[in-house]
Amino acid sequence: MAQQGLNNMAQQSWVASANGDTDFPIQNLPYGVFDAGNGARMGVAIGDQILDIAAVDHGQDPALFAAPSWNGVMAAGSDVWDGLRARITELLSDAAQRDAVSPHLVPQADAQMLMPIEVSEFTDFYAGRHHAENVGTMFRGPENALPPNWLSMPIGYNGRASSVVVSGTDVTRPWGQLKPPHQDLPHFGKSRRFDLELEMGAIVGQPSSGMVSVEDADQMIFGYVLLNDWSARDIQAWEYQPLGPFQAKATATSISPWIVTRAALEPFRTSTPTRSRALLAHLHEPRPMLYDIDLSVGLTPEGQGESVIARTNYKEMYYSAAQQLCHHTTSGCPMRVGDLLGSGTISGPQKDQRGSLLEISWGGKEPITLDCGTERAFLEDGDRLTLRGAAMGDGFRVGFGECTGKILPATEI
Amino acid sequence: MAQQGLNNMAQQSWVASANGDTDFPIQNLPYGVFDAGNGARMGVAIGDQILDIAAVDHGQDPALFAAPSWNGVMAAGSDVWDGLRARITELLSDAAQRDAVSPHLVPQADAQMLMPIEVSEFTDFYAGRHHAENVGTMFRGPENALPPNWLSMPIGYNGRASSVVVSGTDVTRPWGQLKPPHQDLPHFGKSRRFDLELEMGAIVGQPSSGMVSVEDADQMIFGYVLLNDWSARDIQAWEYQPLGPFQAKATATSISPWIVTRAALEPFRTSTPTRSRALLAHLHEPRPMLYDIDLSVGLTPEGQGESVIARTNYKEMYYSAAQQLCHHTTSGCPMRVGDLLGSGTISGPQKDQRGSLLEISWGGKEPITLDCGTERAFLEDGDRLTLRGAAMGDGFRVGFGECTGKILPATEI
């Protein structure tokens, strides 16, 4: 709990930009991988700078910082996680460290961000109630909106780790089998209903074999990222019965480049909503395991300004990542360092709180008008989507930076 | 096509056991990883022996044989695949090589087999028509047995690579959420309807980005294994709507330890069955891409003899692995070296050709009587399941060895 104490203090860094309007104050210290011209290196964001962690006196085994991914640090376990965070806090808040450390700061503006981890496997959930009710109402009518199992377990499916990309990567519109309702047979074409999904991603930092409790699952989580699970709704509609989404979700999933650690989020814990149906005992949360994180989605058409098309909060989820991870292990499924769990689309109860265009435009029937006057039902070529998120502290915010990607036209084949 | 020529000759090895009743004649030469007391090493099966490939004059970069997995050889590409196979054929058929090579043979009886590859990601398909019709009839009635999309695409879902184990690994009965039809709400309990699925696994040996043709997909496949996709039918029934199987399939998937290469299977190519609905152009097979491989399932209750409960053939599949891999890339999904594709359960049209107990016992309603007199609807603790498979040549067979696993009682929690 030492970290929680540190976070709650209105602490300052000797890096000036960390003390103003920034996602990355001394209370945050998220982990990423950057390239500022000297190859891929592991870094820590502070204000508008990146600390080149391998180059400073970090107090840990140097081998942990040799590979350009945080998997090694994750595998080293929670004592290393705590020790490293305490040491970085010291390096960046103690003015006596300034001379030694400042040569190893790189401006974020000069760096390209790379994937922060090697993703072992990717699982995507469907654990936001407003999203599930919206989508269920559209597909099955309001009486059958929530599937019978939905209030008993966090419904999830295995996604495709090879398709996870870091923010800034362009996303090419996919082809696929499409069968509009008025046709009897499918054709092969470019997706016309390409969409985003606003999610949080939880990164599993410790392995398991056998079933783990919700409490142990929480302790296995290293940190969180923003996650956009790009989705081709027309491919999905034709393929998803009976075995779930497959190619509709395999084009790309974007994550933000900075892993905000569980330690940094401790002050922002909050409980999942009141249960509509009692959960089975193994899914009970012993303490609050969601987080109060403000989220938004910006859409920028090519050559135009950005419109914010949704604002919501991670606390709208019905199940926490810890509950999802517990459920994931019930059958004995082994979890590994680097597994990524998508929360499911995060929508609030209001129309302007919906985390996908499927919901915002109600299946395409109610296009929205952007600030530039253009209408959108689904994504158009050239559109840039940008997710943002931050937990609001007293005089600071623990932010995630941006998770952005631009839609490129489908490849001609 | 040089390899095909070699396979068709009634070739002999100087390893005597390779010329008799064996799955592993000179025409086969499958690849595995073994430990005979000196750690994990890469090997080639020949008769009742294993060739320690790193120890002989294999003619390739020694670095390819340093790691105890075949991923490096796969990544090296088809010229290496062809060159290595030609060299091993020479080493094991030319009597002049006997003195140099025979010290590096290890009896299979003295070796433990390990995972032959690092599985990158695991995808499981549902591409056997008899299986899909049987299961669909049980779940949705005979009129709706096949989902509308089934004749247009190989339906698949992403499985869990971390749960793939090598033959010989025990499998512990899972816990899960169970909701029998007569109950309104689920309880958490031990699966009572634990089942096998007889499948073939195709191993992807080359990566892709963007869509690949059926022909290119075929060339990306390094080889095939037997695959048992253990399935908890009661967990599956409650969880699988709307996003597909998840924990029901995550306990374990067993594969046989020897990768039978595509080169070894060339003489046994056969076409997929007549189409009931014309396929879209991108899924057309330019030439035969299935294989004629006899398959069987043996069930051995604890302390009893084995009963063969099913005999079928891989050629019963409606879609080939090449078609599945092509479909897998349509959205731009990147494929990686070490990806594993499960064919889907392979059932024939007759009752004794069904590749799962769900089908054999018709949802548990028609238990079968084993040779020892015991009845089985689903698997009991202590049961051992053994898959076998072989392509039958003229005077030899290209076999897969066994894919076996024993059911241990559920852990008490």
mmCIF file with all atom_site columns, C-alpha atoms in Angstrom, chain B residues 258-346:
data_model
loop_
_atom_site.group_PDB
_atom_site.id
_atom_site.type_symbol
_atom_site.label_atom_id
_atom_site.label_alt_id
_atom_site.label_comp_id
_atom_site.label_asym_id
_atom_site.label_entity_id
_atom_site.label_seq_id
_atom_site.pdbx_PDB_ins_code
_atom_site.Cartn_x
_atom_site.Cartn_y
_atom_site.Cartn_z
_atom_site.occupancy
_atom_site.B_iso_or_equiv
_atom_site.pdbx_formal_charge
_atom_site.auth_seq_id
_atom_site.auth_comp_id
_atom_site.auth_asym_id
_atom_site.auth_atom_id
_atom_site.pdbx_PDB_model_num
ATOM 1  C CA . TRP B 1 258 ? 5.067   -36.367 -34.751 1.00 0.00 ? 258 TRP B CA 1
ATOM 2  C CA . ILE B 1 259 ? 4.463   -33.797 -37.473 1.00 0.00 ? 259 ILE B CA 1
ATOM 3  C CA . VAL B 1 260 ? 3.785   -35.716 -40.674 1.00 0.00 ? 260 VAL B CA 1
ATOM 4  C CA . THR B 1 261 ? 4.965   -33.346 -43.382 1.00 0.00 ? 261 THR B CA 1
ATOM 5  C CA . ARG B 1 262 ? 2.911   -32.244 -46.320 1.00 0.00 ? 262 ARG B CA 1
ATOM 6  C CA . ALA B 1 263 ? 5.631   -33.760 -48.507 1.00 0.00 ? 263 ALA B CA 1
ATOM 7  C CA . ALA B 1 264 ? 5.035   -37.198 -46.993 1.00 0.00 ? 264 ALA B CA 1
ATOM 8  C CA . LEU B 1 265 ? 1.294   -36.899 -47.586 1.00 0.00 ? 265 LEU B CA 1
ATOM 9  C CA . GLU B 1 266 ? 1.547   -35.824 -51.252 1.00 0.00 ? 266 GLU B CA 1
ATOM 10 C CA . PRO B 1 267 ? 0.688   -39.296 -52.660 1.00 0.00 ? 267 PRO B CA 1
ATOM 11 C CA . PHE B 1 268 ? -2.519  -39.341 -50.626 1.00 0.00 ? 268 PHE B CA 1
ATOM 12 C CA . ARG B 1 269 ? -4.138  -36.119 -51.844 1.00 0.00 ? 269 ARG B CA 1
ATOM 13 C CA . THR B 1 270 ? -7.824  -36.323 -52.568 1.00 0.00 ? 270 THR B CA 1
ATOM 14 C CA . SER B 1 271 ? -10.566 -33.841 -53.342 1.00 0.00 ? 271 SER B CA 1
ATOM 15 C CA . THR B 1 272 ? -13.135 -32.402 -50.989 1.00 0.00 ? 272 THR B CA 1
ATOM 16 C CA . PRO B 1 273 ? -16.656 -33.766 -51.527 1.00 0.00 ? 273 PRO B CA 1
ATOM 17 C CA . THR B 1 274 ? -19.061 -32.439 -54.151 1.00 0.00 ? 274 THR B CA 1
ATOM 18 C CA . ARG B 1 275 ? -20.353 -29.000 -53.236 1.00 0.00 ? 275 ARG B CA 1
ATOM 19 C CA . SER B 1 276 ? -23.995 -28.687 -52.225 1.00 0.00 ? 276 SER B CA 1
ATOM 20 C CA . ARG B 1 277 ? -23.729 -24.943 -52.834 1.00 0.00 ? 277 ARG B CA 1
ATOM 21 C CA . ALA B 1 278 ? -21.213 -23.341 -55.196 1.00 0.00 ? 278 ALA B CA 1
ATOM 22 C CA . LEU B 1 279 ? -18.347 -21.766 -53.287 1.00 0.00 ? 279 LEU B CA 1
ATOM 23 C CA . LEU B 1 280 ? -17.290 -18.175 -53.823 1.00 0.00 ? 280 LEU B CA 1
ATOM 24 C CA . ALA B 1 281 ? -14.336 -17.998 -56.218 1.00 0.00 ? 281 ALA B CA 1
ATOM 25 C CA . HIS B 1 282 ? -11.663 -17.336 -53.609 1.00 0.00 ? 282 HIS B CA 1
ATOM 26 C CA . LEU B 1 283 ? -12.425 -20.666 -51.903 1.00 0.00 ? 283 LEU B CA 1
ATOM 27 C CA . HIS B 1 284 ? -12.130 -22.829 -55.032 1.00 0.00 ? 284 HIS B CA 1
ATOM 28 C CA . GLU B 1 285 ? -9.499  -25.558 -54.790 1.00 0.00 ? 285 GLU B CA 1
ATOM 29 C CA . PRO B 1 286 ? -7.188  -25.580 -57.817 1.00 0.00 ? 286 PRO B CA 1
ATOM 30 C CA . ARG B 1 287 ? -6.319  -29.240 -57.118 1.00 0.00 ? 287 ARG B CA 1
ATOM 31 C CA . PRO B 1 288 ? -7.004  -31.900 -54.469 1.00 0.00 ? 288 PRO B CA 1
ATOM 32 C CA . MET B 1 289 ? -6.153  -30.549 -51.030 1.00 0.00 ? 289 MET B CA 1
ATOM 33 C CA . LEU B 1 290 ? -7.611  -33.095 -48.633 1.00 0.00 ? 290 LEU B CA 1
ATOM 34 C CA . TYR B 1 291 ? -5.853  -36.358 -47.771 1.00 0.00 ? 291 TYR B CA 1
ATOM 35 C CA . ASP B 1 292 ? -7.006  -39.959 -47.583 1.00 0.00 ? 292 ASP B CA 1
ATOM 36 C CA . ILE B 1 293 ? -6.100  -40.781 -43.980 1.00 0.00 ? 293 ILE B CA 1
ATOM 37 C CA . ASP B 1 294 ? -7.760  -43.583 -42.029 1.00 0.00 ? 294 ASP B CA 1
ATOM 38 C CA . LEU B 1 295 ? -8.562  -42.546 -38.473 1.00 0.00 ? 295 LEU B CA 1
ATOM 39 C CA . SER B 1 296 ? -9.758  -44.328 -35.349 1.00 0.00 ? 296 SER B CA 1
ATOM 40 C CA . VAL B 1 297 ? -10.605 -43.613 -31.711 1.00 0.00 ? 297 VAL B CA 1
ATOM 41 C CA . GLY B 1 298 ? -9.849  -46.079 -28.929 1.00 0.00 ? 298 GLY B CA 1
ATOM 42 C CA . LEU B 1 299 ? -11.340 -45.815 -25.427 1.00 0.00 ? 299 LEU B CA 1
ATOM 43 C CA . THR B 1 300 ? -9.687  -47.692 -22.566 1.00 0.00 ? 300 THR B CA 1
ATOM 44 C CA . PRO B 1 301 ? -11.447 -47.575 -19.196 1.00 0.00 ? 301 PRO B CA 1
ATOM 45 C CA . GLU B 1 302 ? -9.154  -47.785 -16.182 1.00 0.00 ? 302 GLU B CA 1
ATOM 46 C CA . GLY B 1 303 ? -7.952  -51.367 -15.765 1.00 0.00 ? 303 GLY B CA 1
ATOM 47 C CA . GLN B 1 304 ? -9.773  -52.606 -18.875 1.00 0.00 ? 304 GLN B CA 1
ATOM 48 C CA . GLY B 1 305 ? -8.911  -53.311 -22.477 1.00 0.00 ? 305 GLY B CA 1
ATOM 49 C CA . GLU B 1 306 ? -9.370  -50.853 -25.327 1.00 0.00 ? 306 GLU B CA 1
ATOM 50 C CA . SER B 1 307 ? -12.499 -50.575 -27.443 1.00 0.00 ? 307 SER B CA 1
ATOM 51 C CA . VAL B 1 308 ? -12.395 -48.880 -30.824 1.00 0.00 ? 308 VAL B CA 1
ATOM 52 C CA . ILE B 1 309 ? -15.414 -46.576 -30.698 1.00 0.00 ? 309 ILE B CA 1
ATOM 53 C CA . ALA B 1 310 ? -15.039 -44.874 -34.096 1.00 0.00 ? 310 ALA B CA 1
ATOM 54 C CA . ARG B 1 311 ? -13.359 -45.354 -37.460 1.00 0.00 ? 311 ARG B CA 1
ATOM 55 C CA . THR B 1 312 ? -13.490 -42.645 -40.091 1.00 0.00 ? 312 THR B CA 1
ATOM 56 C CA . ASN B 1 313 ? -11.315 -40.849 -42.655 1.00 0.00 ? 313 ASN B CA 1
ATOM 57 C CA . TYR B 1 314 ? -9.983  -37.318 -43.042 1.00 0.00 ? 314 TYR B CA 1
ATOM 58 C CA . LYS B 1 315 ? -11.461 -37.201 -46.544 1.00 0.00 ? 315 LYS B CA 1
ATOM 59 C CA . GLU B 1 316 ? -14.919 -36.865 -44.947 1.00 0.00 ? 316 GLU B CA 1
ATOM 60 C CA . MET B 1 317 ? -14.168 -33.145 -44.357 1.00 0.00 ? 317 MET B CA 1
ATOM 61 C CA . TYR B 1 318 ? -16.147 -30.627 -46.400 1.00 0.00 ? 318 TYR B CA 1
ATOM 62 C CA . TYR B 1 319 ? -13.343 -28.045 -46.336 1.00 0.00 ? 319 TYR B CA 1
ATOM 63 C CA . SER B 1 320 ? -9.590  -28.638 -46.579 1.00 0.00 ? 320 SER B CA 1
ATOM 64 C CA . ALA B 1 321 ? -7.023  -27.008 -44.302 1.00 0.00 ? 321 ALA B CA 1
ATOM 65 C CA . ALA B 1 322 ? -5.939  -24.901 -47.284 1.00 0.00 ? 322 ALA B CA 1
ATOM 66 C CA . GLN B 1 323 ? -9.476  -23.555 -47.657 1.00 0.00 ? 323 GLN B CA 1
ATOM 67 C CA . GLN B 1 324 ? -9.630  -22.892 -43.917 1.00 0.00 ? 324 GLN B CA 1
ATOM 68 C CA . LEU B 1 325 ? -6.321  -21.036 -43.970 1.00 0.00 ? 325 LEU B CA 1
ATOM 69 C CA . CYS B 1 326 ? -7.418  -18.961 -46.984 1.00 0.00 ? 326 CYS B CA 1
ATOM 70 C CA . HIS B 1 327 ? -10.648 -18.032 -45.195 1.00 0.00 ? 327 HIS B CA 1
ATOM 71 C CA . HIS B 1 328 ? -8.637  -17.203 -42.064 1.00 0.00 ? 328 HIS B CA 1
ATOM 72 C CA . THR B 1 329 ? -6.749  -14.498 -43.983 1.00 0.00 ? 329 THR B CA 1
ATOM 73 C CA . THR B 1 330 ? -9.660  -12.879 -45.833 1.00 0.00 ? 330 THR B CA 1
ATOM 74 C CA . SER B 1 331 ? -9.939  -9.994  -43.354 1.00 0.00 ? 331 SER B CA 1
ATOM 75 C CA . GLY B 1 332 ? -6.185  -9.404  -43.449 1.00 0.00 ? 332 GLY B CA 1
ATOM 76 C CA . CYS B 1 333 ? -5.565  -11.472 -40.299 1.00 0.00 ? 333 CYS B CA 1
ATOM 77 C CA . PRO B 1 334 ? -1.798  -12.041 -40.073 1.00 0.00 ? 334 PRO B CA 1
ATOM 78 C CA . MET B 1 335 ? -0.800  -15.710 -39.790 1.00 0.00 ? 335 MET B CA 1
ATOM 79 C CA . ARG B 1 336 ? 2.413   -16.753 -38.065 1.00 0.00 ? 336 ARG B CA 1
ATOM 80 C CA . VAL B 1 337 ? 4.807   -19.665 -38.052 1.00 0.00 ? 337 VAL B CA 1
ATOM 81 C CA . GLY B 1 338 ? 3.467   -22.172 -35.527 1.00 0.00 ? 338 GLY B CA 1
ATOM 82 C CA . ASP B 1 339 ? -0.220  -21.422 -35.924 1.00 0.00 ? 339 ASP B CA 1
ATOM 83 C CA . LEU B 1 340 ? -2.278  -24.574 -35.470 1.00 0.00 ? 340 LEU B CA 1
ATOM 84 C CA . LEU B 1 341 ? -5.574  -25.158 -37.295 1.00 0.00 ? 341 LEU B CA 1
ATOM 85 C CA . GLY B 1 342 ? -7.930  -27.848 -36.019 1.00 0.00 ? 342 GLY B CA 1
ATOM 86 C CA . SER B 1 343 ? -9.970  -29.378 -38.827 1.00 0.00 ? 343 SER B CA 1
ATOM 87 C CA . GLY B 1 344 ? -13.155 -29.720 -36.828 1.00 0.00 ? 344 GLY B CA 1
ATOM 88 C CA . THR B 1 345 ? -14.534 -33.053 -35.717 1.00 0.00 ? 345 THR B CA 1
ATOM 89 C CA . ILE B 1 346 ? -14.259 -35.720 -38.394 1.00 0.00 ? 346 ILE B CA 1
#
